[in-house]
Tab-separated table of C-alpha atoms and ligand atoms in Angstrom:
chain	number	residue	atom	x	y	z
A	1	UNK	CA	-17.117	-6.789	13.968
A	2	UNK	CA	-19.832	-8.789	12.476
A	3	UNK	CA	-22.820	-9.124	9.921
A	4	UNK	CA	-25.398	-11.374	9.578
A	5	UNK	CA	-23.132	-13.532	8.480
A	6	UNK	CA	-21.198	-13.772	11.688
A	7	UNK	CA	-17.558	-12.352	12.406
A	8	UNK	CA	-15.803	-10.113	9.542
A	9	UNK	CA	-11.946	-8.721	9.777
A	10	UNK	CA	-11.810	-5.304	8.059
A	11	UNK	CA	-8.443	-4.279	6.308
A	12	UNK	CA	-7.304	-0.757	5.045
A	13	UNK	CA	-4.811	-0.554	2.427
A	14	UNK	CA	-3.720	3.358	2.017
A	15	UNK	CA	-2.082	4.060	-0.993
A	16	UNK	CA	1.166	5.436	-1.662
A	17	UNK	CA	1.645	8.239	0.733
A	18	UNK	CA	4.170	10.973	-0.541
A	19	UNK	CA	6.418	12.922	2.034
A	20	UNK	CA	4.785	15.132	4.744
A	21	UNK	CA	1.661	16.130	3.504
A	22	UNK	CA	0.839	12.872	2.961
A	23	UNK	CA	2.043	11.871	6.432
A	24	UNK	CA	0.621	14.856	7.734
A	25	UNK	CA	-3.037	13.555	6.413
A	26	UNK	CA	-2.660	10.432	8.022
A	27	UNK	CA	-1.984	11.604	10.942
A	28	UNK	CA	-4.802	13.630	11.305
A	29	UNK	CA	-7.434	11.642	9.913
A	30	UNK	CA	-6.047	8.129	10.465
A	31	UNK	CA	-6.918	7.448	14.749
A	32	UNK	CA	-10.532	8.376	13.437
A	33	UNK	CA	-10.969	6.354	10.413
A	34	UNK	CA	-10.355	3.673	12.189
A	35	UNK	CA	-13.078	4.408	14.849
A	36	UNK	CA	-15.560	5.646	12.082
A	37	UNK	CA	-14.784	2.854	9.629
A	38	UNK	CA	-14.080	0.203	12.611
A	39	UNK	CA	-10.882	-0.998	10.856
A	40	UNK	CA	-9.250	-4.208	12.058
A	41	UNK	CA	-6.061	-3.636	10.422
A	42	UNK	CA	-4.341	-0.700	8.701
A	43	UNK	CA	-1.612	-1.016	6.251
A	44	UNK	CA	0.318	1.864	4.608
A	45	UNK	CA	2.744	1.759	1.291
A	46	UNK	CA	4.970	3.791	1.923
A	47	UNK	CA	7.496	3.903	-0.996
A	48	UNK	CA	7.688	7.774	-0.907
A	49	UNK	CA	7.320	8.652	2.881
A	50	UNK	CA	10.796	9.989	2.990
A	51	UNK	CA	10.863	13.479	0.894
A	52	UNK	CA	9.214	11.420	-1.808
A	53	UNK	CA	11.144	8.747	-1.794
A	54	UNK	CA	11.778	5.929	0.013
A	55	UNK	CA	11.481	5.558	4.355
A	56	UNK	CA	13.740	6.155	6.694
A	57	UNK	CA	13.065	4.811	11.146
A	58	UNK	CA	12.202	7.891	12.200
A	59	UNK	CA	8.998	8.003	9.486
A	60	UNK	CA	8.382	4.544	10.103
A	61	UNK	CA	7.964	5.101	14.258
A	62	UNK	CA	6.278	8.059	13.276
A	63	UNK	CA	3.669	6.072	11.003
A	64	UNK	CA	3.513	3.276	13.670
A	65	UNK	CA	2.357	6.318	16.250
A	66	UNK	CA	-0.725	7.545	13.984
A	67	UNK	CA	-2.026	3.788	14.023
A	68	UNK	CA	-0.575	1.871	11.521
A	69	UNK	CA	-0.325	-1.406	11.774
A	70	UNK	CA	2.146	-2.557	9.050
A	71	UNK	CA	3.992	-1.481	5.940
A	72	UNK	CA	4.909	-1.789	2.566
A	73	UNK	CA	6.845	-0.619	-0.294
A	74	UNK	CA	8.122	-0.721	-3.870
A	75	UNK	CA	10.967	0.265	-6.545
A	76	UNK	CA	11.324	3.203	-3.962
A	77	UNK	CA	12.498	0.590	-1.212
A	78	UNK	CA	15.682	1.278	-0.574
A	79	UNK	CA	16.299	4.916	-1.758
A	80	UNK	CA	17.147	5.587	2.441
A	81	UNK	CA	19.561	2.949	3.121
A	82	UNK	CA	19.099	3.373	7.033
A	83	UNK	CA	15.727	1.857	6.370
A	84	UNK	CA	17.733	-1.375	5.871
A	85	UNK	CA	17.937	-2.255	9.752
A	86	UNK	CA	14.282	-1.651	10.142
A	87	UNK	CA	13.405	-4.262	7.447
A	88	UNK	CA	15.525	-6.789	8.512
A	89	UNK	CA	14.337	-6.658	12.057
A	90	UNK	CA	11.209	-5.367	12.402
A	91	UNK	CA	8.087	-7.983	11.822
A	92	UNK	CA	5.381	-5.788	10.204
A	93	UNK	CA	7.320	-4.521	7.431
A	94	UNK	CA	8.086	-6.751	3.883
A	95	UNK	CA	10.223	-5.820	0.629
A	96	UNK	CA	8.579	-7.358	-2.342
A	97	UNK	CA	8.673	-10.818	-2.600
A	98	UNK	CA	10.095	-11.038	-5.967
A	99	UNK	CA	13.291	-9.041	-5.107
A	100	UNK	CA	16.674	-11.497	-5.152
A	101	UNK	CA	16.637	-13.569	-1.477
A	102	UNK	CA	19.601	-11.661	-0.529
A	103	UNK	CA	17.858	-7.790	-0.604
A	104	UNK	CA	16.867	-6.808	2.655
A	105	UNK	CA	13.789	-7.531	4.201
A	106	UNK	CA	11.409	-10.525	4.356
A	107	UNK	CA	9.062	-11.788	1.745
A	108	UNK	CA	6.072	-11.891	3.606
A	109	UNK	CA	4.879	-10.916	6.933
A	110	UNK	CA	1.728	-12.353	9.556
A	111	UNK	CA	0.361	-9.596	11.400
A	112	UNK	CA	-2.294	-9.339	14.185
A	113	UNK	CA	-5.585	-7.523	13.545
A	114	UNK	CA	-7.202	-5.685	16.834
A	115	UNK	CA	-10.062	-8.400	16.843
A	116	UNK	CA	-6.923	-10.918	17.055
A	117	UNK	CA	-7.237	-12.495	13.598
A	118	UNK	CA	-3.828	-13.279	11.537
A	119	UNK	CA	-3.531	-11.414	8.326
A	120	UNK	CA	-0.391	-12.355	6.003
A	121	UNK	CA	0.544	-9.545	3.885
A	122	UNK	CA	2.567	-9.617	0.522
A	123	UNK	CA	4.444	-7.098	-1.315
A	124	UNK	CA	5.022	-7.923	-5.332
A	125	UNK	CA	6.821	-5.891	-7.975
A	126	UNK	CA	5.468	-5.533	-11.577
A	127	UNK	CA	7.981	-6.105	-14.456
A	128	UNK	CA	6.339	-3.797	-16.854
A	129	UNK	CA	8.436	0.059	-17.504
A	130	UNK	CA	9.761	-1.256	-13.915
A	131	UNK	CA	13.353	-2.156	-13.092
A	132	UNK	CA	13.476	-6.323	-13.735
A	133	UNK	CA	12.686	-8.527	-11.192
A	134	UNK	CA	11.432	-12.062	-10.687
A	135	UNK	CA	8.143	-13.157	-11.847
A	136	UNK	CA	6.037	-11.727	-9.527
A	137	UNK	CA	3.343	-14.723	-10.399
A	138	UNK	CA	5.741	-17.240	-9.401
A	139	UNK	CA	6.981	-15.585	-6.665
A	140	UNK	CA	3.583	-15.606	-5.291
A	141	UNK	CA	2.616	-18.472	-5.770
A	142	UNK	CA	6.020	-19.366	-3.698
A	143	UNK	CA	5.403	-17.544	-0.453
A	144	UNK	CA	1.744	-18.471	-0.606
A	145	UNK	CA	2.804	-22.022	-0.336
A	146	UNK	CA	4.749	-20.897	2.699
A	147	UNK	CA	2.060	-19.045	4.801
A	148	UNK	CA	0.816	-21.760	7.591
A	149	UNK	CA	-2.464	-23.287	6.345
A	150	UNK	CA	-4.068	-21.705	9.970
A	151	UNK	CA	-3.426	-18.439	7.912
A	152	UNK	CA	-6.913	-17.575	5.676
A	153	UNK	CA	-6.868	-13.588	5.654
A	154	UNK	CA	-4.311	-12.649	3.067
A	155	UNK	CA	-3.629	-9.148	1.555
A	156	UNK	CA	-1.418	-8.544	-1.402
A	157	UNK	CA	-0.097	-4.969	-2.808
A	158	UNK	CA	1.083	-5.310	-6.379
A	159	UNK	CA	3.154	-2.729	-7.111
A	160	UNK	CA	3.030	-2.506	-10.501
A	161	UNK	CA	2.243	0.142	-13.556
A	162	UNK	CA	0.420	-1.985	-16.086
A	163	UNK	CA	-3.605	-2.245	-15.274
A	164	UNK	CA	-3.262	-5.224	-17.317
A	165	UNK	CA	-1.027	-7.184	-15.022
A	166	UNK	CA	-2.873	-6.617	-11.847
A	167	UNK	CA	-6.025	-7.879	-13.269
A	168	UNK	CA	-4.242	-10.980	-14.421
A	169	UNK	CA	-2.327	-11.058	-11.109
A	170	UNK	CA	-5.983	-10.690	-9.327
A	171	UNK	CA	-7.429	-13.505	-11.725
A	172	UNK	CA	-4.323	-16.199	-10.694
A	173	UNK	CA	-4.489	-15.483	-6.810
A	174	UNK	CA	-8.540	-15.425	-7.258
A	175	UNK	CA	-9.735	-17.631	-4.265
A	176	UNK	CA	-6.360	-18.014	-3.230
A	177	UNK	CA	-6.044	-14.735	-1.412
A	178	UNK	CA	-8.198	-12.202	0.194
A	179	UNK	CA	-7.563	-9.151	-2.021
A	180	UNK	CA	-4.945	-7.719	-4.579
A	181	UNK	CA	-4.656	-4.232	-4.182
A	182	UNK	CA	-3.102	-2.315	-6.546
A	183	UNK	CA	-0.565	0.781	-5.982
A	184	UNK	CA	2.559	2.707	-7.769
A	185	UNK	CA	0.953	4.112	-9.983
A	186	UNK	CA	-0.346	7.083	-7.542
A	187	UNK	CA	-3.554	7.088	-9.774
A	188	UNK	CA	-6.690	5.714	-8.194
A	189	UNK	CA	-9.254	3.322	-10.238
A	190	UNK	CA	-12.783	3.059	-10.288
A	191	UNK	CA	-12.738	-1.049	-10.688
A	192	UNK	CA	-13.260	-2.180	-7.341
A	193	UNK	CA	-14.699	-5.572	-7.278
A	194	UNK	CA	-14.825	-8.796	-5.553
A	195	UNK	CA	-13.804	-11.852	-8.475
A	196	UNK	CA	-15.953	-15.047	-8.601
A	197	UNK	CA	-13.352	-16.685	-6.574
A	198	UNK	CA	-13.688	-14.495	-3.403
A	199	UNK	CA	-11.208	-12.175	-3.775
A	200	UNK	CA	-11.134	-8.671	-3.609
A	201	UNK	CA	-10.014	-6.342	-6.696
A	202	UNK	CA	-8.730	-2.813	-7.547
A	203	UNK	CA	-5.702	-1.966	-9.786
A	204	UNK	CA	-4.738	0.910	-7.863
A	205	UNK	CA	-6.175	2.397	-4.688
A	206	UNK	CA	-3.945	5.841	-5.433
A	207	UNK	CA	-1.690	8.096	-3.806
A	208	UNK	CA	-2.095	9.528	-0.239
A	209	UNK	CA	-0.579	13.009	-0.882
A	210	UNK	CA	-1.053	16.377	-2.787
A	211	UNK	CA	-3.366	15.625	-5.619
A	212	UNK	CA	-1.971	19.218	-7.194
A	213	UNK	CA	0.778	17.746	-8.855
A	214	UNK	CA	2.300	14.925	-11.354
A	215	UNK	CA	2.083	12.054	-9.009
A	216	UNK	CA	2.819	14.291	-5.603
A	217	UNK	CA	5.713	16.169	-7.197
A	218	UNK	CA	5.424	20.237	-8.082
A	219	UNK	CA	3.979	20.590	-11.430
A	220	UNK	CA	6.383	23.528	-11.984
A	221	UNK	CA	9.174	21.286	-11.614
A	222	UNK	CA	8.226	18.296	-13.806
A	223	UNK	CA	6.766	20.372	-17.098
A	224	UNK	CA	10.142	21.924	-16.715
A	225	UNK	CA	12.298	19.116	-17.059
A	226	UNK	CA	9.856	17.405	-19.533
A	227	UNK	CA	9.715	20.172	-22.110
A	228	UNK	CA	13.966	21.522	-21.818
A	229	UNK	CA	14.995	18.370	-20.790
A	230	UNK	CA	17.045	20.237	-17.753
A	231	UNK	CA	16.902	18.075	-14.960
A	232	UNK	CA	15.158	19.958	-11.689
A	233	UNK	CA	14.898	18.862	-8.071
A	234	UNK	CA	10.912	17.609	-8.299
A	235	UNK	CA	9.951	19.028	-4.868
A	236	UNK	CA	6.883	17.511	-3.227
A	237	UNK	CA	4.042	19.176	-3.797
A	238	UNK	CA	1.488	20.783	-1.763
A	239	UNK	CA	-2.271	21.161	-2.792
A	240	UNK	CA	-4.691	19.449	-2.227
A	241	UNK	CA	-3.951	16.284	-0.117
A	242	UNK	CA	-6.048	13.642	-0.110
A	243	UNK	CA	-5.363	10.522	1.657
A	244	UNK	CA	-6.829	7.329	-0.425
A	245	UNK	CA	-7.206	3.789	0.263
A	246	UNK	CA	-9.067	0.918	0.446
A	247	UNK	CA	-11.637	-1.225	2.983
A	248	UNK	CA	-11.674	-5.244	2.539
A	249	UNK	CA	-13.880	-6.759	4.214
A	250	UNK	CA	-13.313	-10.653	4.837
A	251	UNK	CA	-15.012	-13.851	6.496
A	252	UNK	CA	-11.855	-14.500	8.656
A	253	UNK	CA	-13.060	-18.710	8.478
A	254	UNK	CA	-12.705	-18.942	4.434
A	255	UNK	CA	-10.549	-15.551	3.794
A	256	UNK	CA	-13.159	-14.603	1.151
A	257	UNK	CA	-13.885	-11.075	0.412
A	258	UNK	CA	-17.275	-9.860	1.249
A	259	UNK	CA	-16.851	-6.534	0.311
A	260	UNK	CA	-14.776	-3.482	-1.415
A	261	UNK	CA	-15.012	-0.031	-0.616
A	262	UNK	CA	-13.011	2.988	-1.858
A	263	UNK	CA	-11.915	5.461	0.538
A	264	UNK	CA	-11.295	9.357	-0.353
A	265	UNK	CA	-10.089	11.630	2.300
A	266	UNK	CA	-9.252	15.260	1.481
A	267	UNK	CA	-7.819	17.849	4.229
A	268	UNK	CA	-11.298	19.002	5.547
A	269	UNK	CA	-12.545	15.392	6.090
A	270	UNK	CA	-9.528	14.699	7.952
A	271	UNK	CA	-10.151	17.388	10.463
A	272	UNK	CA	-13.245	16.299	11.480
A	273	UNK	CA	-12.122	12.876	11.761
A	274	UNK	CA	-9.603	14.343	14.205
A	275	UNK	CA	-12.302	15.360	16.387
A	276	UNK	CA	-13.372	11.655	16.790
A	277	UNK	CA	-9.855	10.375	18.071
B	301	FE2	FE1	4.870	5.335	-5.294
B	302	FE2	FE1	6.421	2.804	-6.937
């Protein structure tokens, strides 16, 4: 694609997508977002694919059918152990880079978009009411010293739960990267922005999955276990799906940001998207 400016790579980021309705969404809407929205490159967390949890190879084919292009993840990484193979061999798929060097999976990954520019993606774990892990500032400013200087297009999902910490990790990759996209905490935020330095902002591009819920799971089942304290099985819920992302745009020469957009997709949307595919 391209503006008066000249050529422009356009990368999705969908947020968070929780067991099958939020698979289900993206596989309806997904083939035609891409045609409507003319997206270069689609990447999917998908920390809680699996039941709400985690990914296993069959969800990962199956996500790789509807059109994505690569993936990553978060604290639920490894909740389906058979996921393990798939991150050690496959080449569009990263744990966070701030895990120890001996967890499965690599640290970053170079992916082809469908207009043939090279996008590096990296995965990074917040430290805040999160399991501890490296510094995720160090970390990336470790990988990002290994991506080949060829490389200019450069998305990074920071997992994380405080708002603070993905502004400040936005602000110390600013001009460094192409965008820091937030996600975990299944919430989406209305701060989309692209910094001084060229790169594109949002704490948390939200959840792709029922909106009905406490962060995808039954209501029911959580206000339970919160007021008695009895622990509950907290089933994925089931109204109203939405599937939510992101659009970066980017000058693929510099790997600036020229633009943010927020994307919103509930269940009737999708269908006529599926009419487009
Ligand atoms: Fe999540
Ligand atoms: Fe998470």
């Amino acid at each position: 694609m391209t503006n008066d400016k000249g050529p422009i790579v356009r990368l999705l980021l969908i947020g968070d997508v929780v067991g099958k309705p939020g698979r289900q969404i993206i596989g309806r809407a997904l083939a035609g977002l891409v045609l409507r929205e003319r997206l270069d490159l689609v990447v999917v967390n998908a920390e809680n694919a699996a039941g709400g949890s985690g990914l296993t190879p069959q969800i990962y084919r199956e996500l790789m059918a509807a059109g994505v292009d690569a993936i990553t993840l978060g604290d639920h990484i490894y909740k389906r152990r058979e996921i393990n193979p798939v991150l050690e061999r496959e080449a569009n798929i990263v744990k966070p880079a701030n895990f120890p060097p001996h967890a499965p999976g690599r640290e970053f990954m170079i992916v082809p978009a469908r207009n043939g520019v090279s996008v590096a993606v990296i995965s990074l774990l917040g430290r805040v009411f999160m399991r501890p892990v490296d510094c995720p500032w160090t970390a990336a400013d470790r990988v990002l010293a290994k991506l080949p200087p060829e490389i200019k297009v450069i998305l990074v999902d920071f997992h994380a739960e405080a708002t603070s910490d993905k502004q400040l990790m936005a602000r110390h990759l600013d001009g460094r990267v192409t965008a820091v996209l937030g996600t975990h905490t299944h919430v989406p935020t209305a701060d989309e922005a692209v910094l001084a330095g060229g790169t594109a902002f949002q704490c948390d591009v939200g959840m792709t999955g029922p909106y009905d819920s406490i962060l995808g799971r039954r209501v029911d089942r959580v206000l339970e276990t919160t007021l008695t304290f009895n622990p509950t099985h907290f089933e994925v819920a089931t109204g109203d799906v939405r599937l939510c992302g992101t659009i970066v745009d980017a000058d693929p020469t510099t790997g600036r940001a020229l633009g943010i957009k927020r994307l919103r997709v509930d269940t009737k949307e999708a269908e006529e998207l599926a009419t487009l595919a």
